[in-house]
Amino acid sequence: MKRVVVGMSGGVDSSVSAIILKNMGYEVVGLFMRNWDSLINNDIKGNPTLNENICTQEQDYNDAKKVCEELGIELHRVDFVKEYWDYVFTYFLEELKKGRTPNPDVMCNKYIKFDLFKKEALKLGADYIATGHYARLIDGNLYKGLDLNKDQTYFLAQLTSEQLENVLFPVGDLEKSEVRKIASEYGLITAEKKDSTGICFIGERHFREFLSNYLPNQPGKIINIETKEEMGNHIGLMHYTIGQRRGLNVGGTDDRMFVVGKDLDKNILYVAIGDNNEYLYSDSCIIDSLVINYKEELKECSAKFRYRSNDVKVKITKLNDNELLVSYDKVKSVTPGQVCALYIGDRCIGSGIIKEVRKNNEKLWYL
């Protein structure tokens, strides 16, 4: 009997993954990752500050434990708090300092779930590991989950072919509604549990207050990039992303206003008026930190520039061994620091991190 170690998160997707695998005849073992200290944060001076009721991690563990008891499978627990800080959270903070918009969930998959977790699973005698991601593996290649509204290949796009070896995604062929139905049929505590949001493993919290524990707020001016008019004040560039409309607190106008750029040296947040303002658009970008799981020469494919964006047809030009030029017709709010996931049909062939956004063959000066 093959042994599968399932990443039990305390959510419905991993719970049903365990059910499916057990029903398929695997020996199923659960493994819960503790990646964040839910009680202690450090303030901007490095002093520990106690924060209560800000993380559901212990509740998640208790839910995972109840599910495993109900299903009659072992549950182990592993602590990756230091590693998460070193490989994921530090990266997140450094990117914010550069005025970019990082995606820590992608890095958590790359360095924690499909690296350290996998090594820990091998210690438990795993033949395979499994997670509750909505994705599919066909002949070792990564494909979108059948529930396209829940597809999570964007968050898995930085994984190498080697990292995807001996991995199972049991819910990848199911709709989310089917997953909840299965959990209900088994009477699991996670059947109606709300999906987690917020930063991977850190959970839901007041994001601006949370970040201020680690990065000091540096208020500055909000400037209309077209008229050069001062529109108000921002609370710190790290709190804004390209294309953002809400939370700008710009008074004196009823016009819809969007973030279009940042000047780190002058600490200016640039905005522009109108949903279709030209300052929101670009026609190419350079991506680096490449992970490409495709052996043929890549010239054309489709790309997803953020999790909820539509796939866009793109042309690919290789600049060097670690940079690609991705060209497209006209796309809104392409953002430095975000992942550019690449697809051929429903197959995710890899990704890169957006390094530079361009228009008419020139880098946009305000990004």
Short mmCIF file of C-alpha atoms in Angstrom, two decimals:
data_model
loop_
_atom_site.label_atom_id
_atom_site.label_comp_id
_atom_site.label_asym_id
_atom_site.label_seq_id
_atom_site.Cartn_x
_atom_site.Cartn_y
_atom_site.Cartn_z
CA MET A 1 0.00 0.00 0.00
CA LYS A 2 1.41 3.39 -1.02
CA ARG A 3 1.66 6.02 1.71
CA VAL A 4 0.49 9.59 1.03
CA VAL A 5 1.26 12.44 3.41
CA VAL A 6 -1.45 15.09 3.07
CA GLY A 7 -0.87 18.70 4.02
CA MET A 8 -3.76 19.16 6.46
CA SER A 9 -4.53 22.86 6.77
CA GLY A 10 -7.72 22.64 8.80
CA GLY A 11 -9.75 23.59 5.73
CA VAL A 12 -12.30 21.75 3.66
CA ASP A 13 -10.07 21.18 0.61
CA SER A 14 -7.36 19.26 2.45
CA SER A 15 -10.02 17.40 4.46
CA VAL A 16 -11.68 16.11 1.30
CA SER A 17 -8.30 15.36 -0.26
CA ALA A 18 -7.66 12.97 2.61
CA ILE A 19 -11.09 11.34 2.11
CA ILE A 20 -10.53 10.85 -1.62
CA LEU A 21 -7.09 9.33 -1.14
CA LYS A 22 -8.26 7.01 1.61
CA ASN A 23 -11.13 5.81 -0.57
CA MET A 24 -8.63 5.17 -3.38
CA GLY A 25 -6.79 2.73 -1.14
CA TYR A 26 -3.79 4.80 -0.08
CA GLU A 27 -2.40 4.78 3.41
CA VAL A 28 -3.06 8.38 4.39
CA VAL A 29 -1.09 10.35 6.97
CA GLY A 30 -1.78 13.99 7.84
CA LEU A 31 0.89 16.65 8.40
CA PHE A 32 0.07 20.12 9.73
CA MET A 33 2.57 22.95 9.18
CA ARG A 34 3.04 25.69 11.73
CA ASN A 35 4.68 28.49 9.76
CA TRP A 36 3.88 31.58 11.79
CA ASP A 37 4.01 32.46 15.47
CA SER A 38 0.40 33.47 15.97
CA LEU A 39 0.95 35.33 19.25
CA ILE A 40 4.24 37.17 18.98
CA ASN A 41 5.16 39.83 16.43
CA ASN A 42 8.11 42.17 16.51
CA ASP A 43 7.64 45.89 16.25
CA ILE A 44 9.70 48.09 13.94
CA LYS A 45 12.46 48.26 16.59
CA GLY A 46 12.60 44.51 16.88
CA ASN A 47 10.81 44.34 20.23
CA PRO A 48 8.24 41.57 20.70
CA THR A 49 4.63 42.69 21.01
CA LEU A 50 1.80 40.41 22.07
CA ASN A 51 -1.13 40.27 19.67
CA GLU A 52 -4.13 38.24 20.67
CA ASN A 53 -6.89 36.84 18.49
CA ILE A 54 -5.14 37.76 15.25
CA CYS A 55 -4.49 34.32 13.81
CA THR A 56 -6.66 31.24 13.48
CA GLN A 57 -3.68 28.90 13.22
CA GLU A 58 -4.36 27.05 16.48
CA GLN A 59 -8.02 26.72 15.55
CA ASP A 60 -6.95 25.37 12.16
CA TYR A 61 -4.78 22.77 13.89
CA ASN A 62 -7.66 21.76 16.14
CA ASP A 63 -9.95 21.43 13.11
CA ALA A 64 -7.34 19.35 11.26
CA LYS A 65 -7.00 17.15 14.34
CA LYS A 66 -10.76 16.57 14.55
CA VAL A 67 -10.94 15.72 10.85
CA CYS A 68 -8.09 13.22 11.13
CA GLU A 69 -9.69 11.62 14.20
CA GLU A 70 -12.97 11.34 12.31
CA LEU A 71 -11.25 9.74 9.32
CA GLY A 72 -9.02 7.50 11.44
CA ILE A 73 -5.69 8.83 10.19
CA GLU A 74 -2.56 9.98 12.01
CA LEU A 75 -1.80 13.68 12.25
CA HIS A 76 1.74 14.97 12.70
CA ARG A 77 2.78 18.57 13.25
CA VAL A 78 5.92 20.33 12.06
CA ASP A 79 7.30 23.78 12.86
CA PHE A 80 8.64 25.90 9.97
CA VAL A 81 8.35 29.29 11.68
CA LYS A 82 12.02 30.24 11.21
CA GLU A 83 12.14 28.97 7.63
CA TYR A 84 8.96 30.82 6.71
CA TRP A 85 10.45 34.01 8.09
CA ASP A 86 13.76 33.49 6.26
CA TYR A 87 12.43 32.41 2.86
CA VAL A 88 8.99 33.99 2.57
CA PHE A 89 8.29 36.83 4.96
CA THR A 90 11.71 38.48 4.61
CA TYR A 91 11.28 38.38 0.82
CA PHE A 92 7.82 39.92 1.23
CA LEU A 93 9.17 42.82 3.30
CA GLU A 94 12.14 43.46 1.00
CA GLU A 95 9.88 43.62 -2.04
CA LEU A 96 7.56 46.09 -0.31
CA LYS A 97 10.55 48.29 0.52
CA LYS A 98 11.30 48.42 -3.22
CA GLY A 99 7.77 49.64 -3.96
CA ARG A 100 6.81 46.33 -5.58
CA THR A 101 3.79 44.10 -4.97
CA PRO A 102 5.02 40.63 -3.98
CA ASN A 103 3.01 37.42 -3.73
CA PRO A 104 4.08 35.56 -0.57
CA ASP A 105 1.71 32.65 -1.26
CA VAL A 106 3.72 31.78 -4.38
CA MET A 107 6.96 31.80 -2.40
CA CYS A 108 5.39 29.76 0.38
CA ASN A 109 4.57 27.04 -2.15
CA LYS A 110 8.04 27.22 -3.65
CA TYR A 111 10.11 27.14 -0.47
CA ILE A 112 7.85 25.64 2.19
CA LYS A 113 5.00 23.45 0.96
CA PHE A 114 6.78 21.80 -1.96
CA ASP A 115 10.28 21.80 -0.51
CA LEU A 116 10.55 21.64 3.29
CA PHE A 117 7.16 19.97 3.69
CA LYS A 118 8.07 17.40 1.06
CA LYS A 119 11.33 16.58 2.85
CA GLU A 120 9.47 16.20 6.13
CA ALA A 121 6.96 13.90 4.43
CA LEU A 122 9.80 11.68 3.22
CA LYS A 123 10.87 11.27 6.84
CA LEU A 124 7.39 9.88 7.48
CA GLY A 125 7.87 7.33 4.70
CA ALA A 126 5.81 9.10 2.04
CA ASP A 127 5.57 7.73 -1.46
CA TYR A 128 3.57 10.81 -2.40
CA ILE A 129 2.53 14.13 -0.92
CA ALA A 130 -0.87 15.70 -1.49
CA THR A 131 -2.40 19.13 -0.96
CA GLY A 132 -5.85 20.62 -1.41
CA HIS A 133 -4.89 22.85 -4.33
CA TYR A 134 -7.30 23.18 -7.24
CA ALA A 135 -4.90 22.00 -9.92
CA ARG A 136 -4.20 18.84 -11.90
CA LEU A 137 -1.10 16.91 -12.87
CA ILE A 138 -1.19 15.09 -16.20
CA ASP A 139 1.93 13.16 -17.23
CA GLY A 140 3.90 15.22 -14.74
CA ASN A 141 2.70 18.53 -16.19
CA LEU A 142 0.70 21.13 -14.29
CA TYR A 143 -2.82 21.89 -15.55
CA LYS A 144 -5.59 24.18 -14.34
CA GLY A 145 -8.17 22.75 -11.98
CA LEU A 146 -11.51 21.92 -13.55
CA ASP A 147 -13.19 24.55 -11.37
CA LEU A 148 -11.71 27.54 -13.16
CA ASN A 149 -13.13 29.91 -10.57
CA LYS A 150 -10.96 28.18 -7.96
CA ASP A 151 -7.98 27.23 -10.13
CA GLN A 152 -4.74 27.75 -8.18
CA THR A 153 -2.06 27.04 -10.78
CA TYR A 154 -1.09 30.73 -10.62
CA PHE A 155 0.17 30.12 -7.07
CA LEU A 156 2.01 26.95 -8.17
CA ALA A 157 3.64 28.46 -11.25
CA GLN A 158 7.08 28.89 -9.64
CA LEU A 159 7.39 25.15 -8.94
CA THR A 160 9.89 23.13 -10.96
CA SER A 161 9.10 19.80 -12.59
CA GLU A 162 11.17 18.14 -9.88
CA GLN A 163 9.09 19.73 -7.14
CA LEU A 164 5.93 18.41 -8.80
CA GLU A 165 7.19 14.81 -8.84
CA ASN A 166 5.19 12.41 -6.64
CA VAL A 167 2.59 15.08 -5.89
CA LEU A 168 -1.17 14.54 -5.90
CA PHE A 169 -3.94 17.14 -6.15
CA PRO A 170 -7.07 15.12 -5.25
CA VAL A 171 -9.64 17.95 -5.55
CA GLY A 172 -8.32 19.25 -8.86
CA ASP A 173 -11.01 17.37 -10.80
CA LEU A 174 -13.85 18.67 -8.62
CA GLU A 175 -15.98 21.79 -8.35
CA LYS A 176 -15.81 23.56 -5.01
CA SER A 177 -19.49 22.77 -4.39
CA GLU A 178 -18.73 19.05 -4.82
CA VAL A 179 -15.91 19.31 -2.31
CA ARG A 180 -18.20 20.84 0.32
CA LYS A 181 -20.86 18.22 -0.41
CA ILE A 182 -18.40 15.39 0.24
CA ALA A 183 -17.27 16.99 3.50
CA SER A 184 -20.93 17.33 4.56
CA GLU A 185 -21.66 13.71 3.74
CA TYR A 186 -18.84 12.71 6.11
CA GLY A 187 -20.05 15.13 8.76
CA LEU A 188 -16.74 16.97 8.92
CA ILE A 189 -16.33 20.14 10.96
CA THR A 190 -14.72 21.82 7.94
CA ALA A 191 -17.69 21.29 5.58
CA GLU A 192 -18.97 24.86 5.83
CA LYS A 193 -15.77 26.48 7.07
CA LYS A 194 -14.97 29.74 5.31
CA ASP A 195 -12.01 29.66 2.92
CA SER A 196 -8.92 31.33 4.33
CA THR A 197 -7.89 34.71 2.96
CA GLY A 198 -5.03 37.08 3.66
CA ILE A 199 -1.33 36.27 3.56
CA CYS A 200 -0.51 32.57 3.48
CA PHE A 201 -0.33 31.22 7.08
CA ILE A 202 -0.46 34.68 8.62
CA GLY A 203 -4.19 34.91 8.17
CA GLU A 204 -6.71 37.72 8.19
CA ARG A 205 -5.84 40.88 10.08
CA HIS A 206 -5.76 44.66 9.75
CA PHE A 207 -3.06 44.66 7.11
CA ARG A 208 -1.85 48.24 7.53
CA GLU A 209 -1.51 47.89 11.29
CA PHE A 210 0.19 44.54 10.88
CA LEU A 211 2.77 45.86 8.42
CA SER A 212 3.59 48.80 10.69
CA ASN A 213 5.11 46.28 13.11
CA TYR A 214 7.84 45.64 10.55
CA LEU A 215 8.06 48.62 8.21
CA PRO A 216 7.62 52.22 9.38
CA ASN A 217 4.96 54.24 7.59
CA GLN A 218 6.41 57.12 5.55
CA PRO A 219 3.54 59.44 4.56
CA GLY A 220 3.91 61.46 1.38
CA LYS A 221 2.05 63.28 -1.38
CA ILE A 222 -0.49 61.88 -3.81
CA ILE A 223 0.01 63.55 -7.20
CA ASN A 224 -2.18 63.48 -10.31
CA ILE A 225 0.32 62.20 -12.87
CA GLU A 226 -1.31 64.16 -15.71
CA THR A 227 -1.99 67.55 -14.13
CA LYS A 228 0.76 67.40 -11.44
CA GLU A 229 -1.91 68.56 -9.00
CA GLU A 230 -1.51 67.51 -5.38
CA MET A 231 -4.56 65.39 -4.51
CA GLY A 232 -3.88 64.44 -0.91
CA ASN A 233 -1.49 62.37 1.19
CA HIS A 234 -0.69 58.69 1.29
CA ILE A 235 0.24 56.76 4.45
CA GLY A 236 3.22 54.92 2.93
CA LEU A 237 3.91 53.60 -0.57
CA MET A 238 4.04 49.98 0.59
CA HIS A 239 0.30 50.06 1.28
CA TYR A 240 -0.69 50.67 -2.37
CA THR A 241 -0.59 48.62 -5.54
CA ILE A 242 -0.96 49.52 -9.19
CA GLY A 243 -4.59 49.72 -10.28
CA GLN A 244 -5.86 50.25 -6.74
CA ARG A 245 -8.92 52.47 -6.47
CA ARG A 246 -10.24 52.07 -2.93
CA GLY A 247 -8.62 53.47 0.17
CA LEU A 248 -6.94 56.45 -1.46
CA ASN A 249 -8.79 59.00 0.68
CA VAL A 250 -8.52 61.66 -1.99
CA GLY A 251 -11.02 64.43 -1.37
CA GLY A 252 -12.54 67.13 -3.56
CA THR A 253 -13.47 64.93 -6.52
CA ASP A 254 -16.14 62.42 -7.47
CA ASP A 255 -14.01 60.98 -10.26
CA ARG A 256 -12.80 57.40 -10.07
CA MET A 257 -9.10 57.60 -9.36
CA PHE A 258 -6.51 54.82 -9.66
CA VAL A 259 -2.95 54.26 -8.51
CA VAL A 260 -0.69 54.25 -11.58
CA GLY A 261 2.81 54.63 -10.19
CA LYS A 262 5.27 55.31 -7.37
CA ASP A 263 8.40 57.42 -6.99
CA LEU A 264 10.40 55.89 -4.14
CA ASP A 265 13.06 58.61 -4.11
CA LYS A 266 10.53 61.44 -3.77
CA ASN A 267 7.99 59.30 -1.86
CA ILE A 268 5.20 60.22 -4.29
CA LEU A 269 2.15 58.12 -5.11
CA TYR A 270 0.90 58.83 -8.64
CA VAL A 271 -2.77 58.56 -9.51
CA ALA A 272 -4.82 59.09 -12.67
CA ILE A 273 -8.52 59.64 -13.34
CA GLY A 274 -10.70 57.15 -15.23
CA ASP A 275 -11.01 53.39 -15.61
CA ASN A 276 -9.39 53.46 -19.04
CA ASN A 277 -6.68 56.03 -18.41
CA GLU A 278 -3.66 55.34 -20.61
CA TYR A 279 -1.33 55.48 -17.59
CA LEU A 280 -2.88 52.22 -16.39
CA TYR A 281 -1.87 50.32 -19.51
CA SER A 282 1.30 48.73 -20.85
CA ASP A 283 2.19 46.56 -23.83
CA SER A 284 5.14 44.50 -22.57
CA CYS A 285 7.10 43.56 -19.48
CA ILE A 286 10.36 41.89 -18.56
CA ILE A 287 10.18 38.91 -16.22
CA ASP A 288 13.01 37.26 -14.30
CA SER A 289 13.36 34.52 -11.65
CA LEU A 290 12.25 32.15 -14.39
CA VAL A 291 10.87 28.66 -13.87
CA ILE A 292 9.95 27.23 -17.26
CA ASN A 293 8.81 23.59 -17.44
CA TYR A 294 8.71 23.43 -21.23
CA LYS A 295 11.40 21.88 -23.39
CA GLU A 296 10.52 23.37 -26.79
CA GLU A 297 11.34 26.89 -27.91
CA LEU A 298 8.74 29.24 -26.49
CA LYS A 299 7.53 32.02 -28.78
CA GLU A 300 3.82 32.37 -28.13
CA CYS A 301 1.55 31.38 -25.23
CA SER A 302 -0.86 33.04 -22.84
CA ALA A 303 -0.11 34.78 -19.57
CA LYS A 304 -1.87 35.61 -16.33
CA PHE A 305 -0.49 38.74 -14.65
CA ARG A 306 -2.34 38.37 -11.36
CA TYR A 307 -4.49 35.67 -9.77
CA ARG A 308 -7.90 36.93 -10.81
CA SER A 309 -6.91 38.35 -14.21
CA ASN A 310 -7.92 36.81 -17.52
CA ASP A 311 -5.42 34.92 -19.64
CA VAL A 312 -3.83 37.17 -22.27
CA LYS A 313 -2.17 36.10 -25.52
CA VAL A 314 1.52 37.02 -25.44
CA LYS A 315 4.68 36.76 -27.50
CA ILE A 316 7.89 35.67 -25.81
CA THR A 317 11.41 36.91 -26.59
CA LYS A 318 14.37 35.47 -24.72
CA LEU A 319 16.69 38.26 -23.51
CA ASN A 320 19.15 36.09 -21.59
CA ASP A 321 19.17 32.92 -19.49
CA ASN A 322 17.08 34.48 -16.75
CA GLU A 323 14.97 37.15 -18.45
CA LEU A 324 12.12 37.07 -20.95
CA LEU A 325 10.38 39.91 -22.74
CA VAL A 326 6.63 39.29 -22.65
CA SER A 327 4.73 41.34 -25.27
CA TYR A 328 0.97 41.83 -25.48
CA ASP A 329 -1.58 44.14 -27.07
CA LYS A 330 -2.74 46.24 -24.15
CA VAL A 331 -3.10 45.14 -20.56
CA LYS A 332 -4.21 47.06 -17.50
CA SER A 333 -2.29 47.30 -14.20
CA VAL A 334 0.65 44.99 -14.87
CA THR A 335 2.59 45.33 -11.63
CA PRO A 336 6.28 44.91 -10.73
CA GLY A 337 6.80 42.14 -8.18
CA GLN A 338 3.76 40.13 -9.23
CA VAL A 339 3.99 36.72 -10.85
CA CYS A 340 3.51 36.36 -14.59
CA ALA A 341 2.25 32.79 -15.02
CA LEU A 342 2.57 31.29 -18.50
CA TYR A 343 0.12 28.86 -20.10
CA ILE A 344 -0.37 26.81 -23.23
CA GLY A 345 -4.07 26.07 -23.17
CA ASP A 346 -4.85 24.82 -19.66
CA ARG A 347 -1.27 23.73 -19.03
CA CYS A 348 0.80 26.00 -16.80
CA ILE A 349 4.34 25.84 -18.16
CA GLY A 350 5.98 28.07 -15.57
CA SER A 351 6.37 31.70 -14.64
CA GLY A 352 8.60 34.64 -13.85
CA ILE A 353 8.46 37.66 -11.58
CA ILE A 354 7.59 40.97 -13.26
CA LYS A 355 10.77 43.05 -13.13
CA GLU A 356 9.97 45.94 -15.47
CA VAL A 357 6.80 47.22 -17.15
CA ARG A 358 7.09 48.82 -20.59
CA LYS A 359 5.20 50.71 -23.28
CA ASN A 360 6.40 51.45 -26.81
CA ASN A 361 9.68 49.68 -26.05
CA GLU A 362 10.49 51.90 -23.10
CA LYS A 363 10.36 51.31 -19.38
CA LEU A 364 7.54 53.21 -17.72
CA TRP A 365 9.31 55.84 -15.60
CA TYR A 366 6.60 55.85 -12.95
CA LEU A 367 6.82 52.11 -12.24
#
